[in-house]
Amino acid sequence: GENVEQHPSTLSVQEGDSAVIKCTYSDSASNYFPWYKQELGKRPQLIIDIRSNVGEKKDQRIAVTLNKTAKHFSLHITETQPEDSAVYFCAASSYFGNEKLTFGTGTRLTIIP
Amino acid sequence: DTAVSQTPKYLVTQMGNDKSIKCEQNLGHDTMYWYKQDSKKFLKIMFSYNNKELIINETVPNRFSPKSPDKAHLNLHINSLELGDSAVYFCASSQEVVANTGELFFGEGSRLTVL
């Protein structure tokens, strides 16, 4: 089955700086990679996703990059703001069969005002 | 209108008791899930149902039994509760048959505390 590793587990950045969270996956058949954000006491919510036919995807201040050869993908948040403070989860899954979405272990991001 | 709603939000009970958590989605999705989030925030899938049919059953103790009376509802019953069952249980739904091609919509979570 799929195994997703996520680093770092905690990250503190100054407001306005950039934050990068990295994930690696084990199953070369995986080709869908979403990122979820979970604010304190709230539910996880999808913020961006990428499929294996794309190397990078941007949505305003967030971007995700994918390196299929190396089996890793990253979340980049630029111009960080206090509301970016949350736990971020990467995940990986395959299109085919009944493969489940496997989540990484989460990164607690704290934005320092 | 809440898209995925689960009740109760908080549940405190003694070891050995039996409890249930209910989940309903009004998104018209075919697939529903139960996830467990432990104290370290790890999110692990427990079960997945597509149109009332069980399609994913992770290595979960038999004490956990999901039930889907219709595709809009997925309940979780837990027998003989143990201390290690303490966690936040999230219900979720998705449009696609499997979660890998579409967004998962999570409920607000049910925090279970076993004393």
Short mmCIF file of C-alpha atoms in Angstrom, two decimals, chain B residues 33-91:
data_model
loop_
_atom_site.label_atom_id
_atom_site.label_comp_id
_atom_site.label_asym_id
_atom_site.label_seq_id
_atom_site.Cartn_x
_atom_site.Cartn_y
_atom_site.Cartn_z
CA TYR B 33 -16.15 7.56 4.78
CA TRP B 34 -15.14 7.35 8.39
CA TYR B 35 -11.70 8.68 9.36
CA LYS B 36 -10.05 8.55 12.77
CA GLN B 37 -7.78 11.38 13.94
CA ASP B 38 -5.73 10.57 17.01
CA SER B 39 -4.08 12.92 19.49
CA LYS B 40 -1.07 13.33 17.19
CA LYS B 41 -3.41 14.51 14.43
CA PHE B 42 -2.83 11.44 12.23
CA LEU B 43 -5.76 10.99 9.83
CA LYS B 44 -6.49 7.34 9.02
CA ILE B 45 -9.30 5.93 6.98
CA MET B 46 -11.45 3.33 8.67
CA PHE B 47 -14.29 2.58 6.26
CA SER B 48 -15.64 3.66 2.91
CA TYR B 49 -19.10 3.05 1.49
CA ASN B 50 -20.31 3.61 -2.05
CA ASN B 51 -24.08 3.74 -2.45
CA LYS B 52 -24.59 1.72 0.74
CA GLU B 53 -21.97 -0.88 -0.21
CA LEU B 54 -18.78 -1.33 1.82
CA ILE B 55 -15.75 -0.80 -0.42
CA ILE B 56 -12.91 -0.09 2.00
CA ASN B 57 -12.49 -1.76 5.35
CA GLU B 58 -9.14 -1.01 6.93
CA THR B 59 -7.68 -3.12 9.69
CA VAL B 60 -10.20 -1.96 12.24
CA PRO B 61 -11.25 -4.04 15.28
CA ASN B 62 -14.55 -5.88 14.94
CA ARG B 63 -15.87 -3.69 17.72
CA PHE B 64 -16.33 -0.99 15.07
CA SER B 65 -19.32 -1.55 12.80
CA PRO B 66 -20.42 0.92 10.16
CA LYS B 67 -23.96 0.98 8.83
CA SER B 68 -25.28 2.78 5.79
CA PRO B 69 -29.11 2.73 5.64
CA ASP B 70 -28.99 4.85 2.47
CA LYS B 71 -26.34 6.68 0.50
CA ALA B 72 -26.86 9.90 2.44
CA HIS B 73 -26.21 8.32 5.84
CA LEU B 74 -23.27 6.47 7.34
CA ASN B 75 -23.31 5.63 11.02
CA LEU B 76 -20.55 4.20 13.19
CA HIS B 77 -21.26 1.93 16.12
CA ILE B 78 -18.54 1.03 18.58
CA ASN B 79 -18.87 -1.83 21.07
CA SER B 80 -16.94 -2.36 24.27
CA LEU B 81 -15.13 0.95 24.13
CA GLU B 82 -11.45 1.04 25.10
CA LEU B 83 -9.18 3.87 26.19
CA GLY B 84 -7.37 3.75 22.84
CA ASP B 85 -10.60 4.54 21.02
CA SER B 86 -10.39 8.12 22.27
CA ALA B 87 -10.00 10.28 19.17
CA VAL B 88 -11.83 12.60 16.85
CA TYR B 89 -13.89 10.68 14.29
CA PHE B 90 -14.55 12.44 11.01
CA CYS B 91 -17.22 11.50 8.55
#
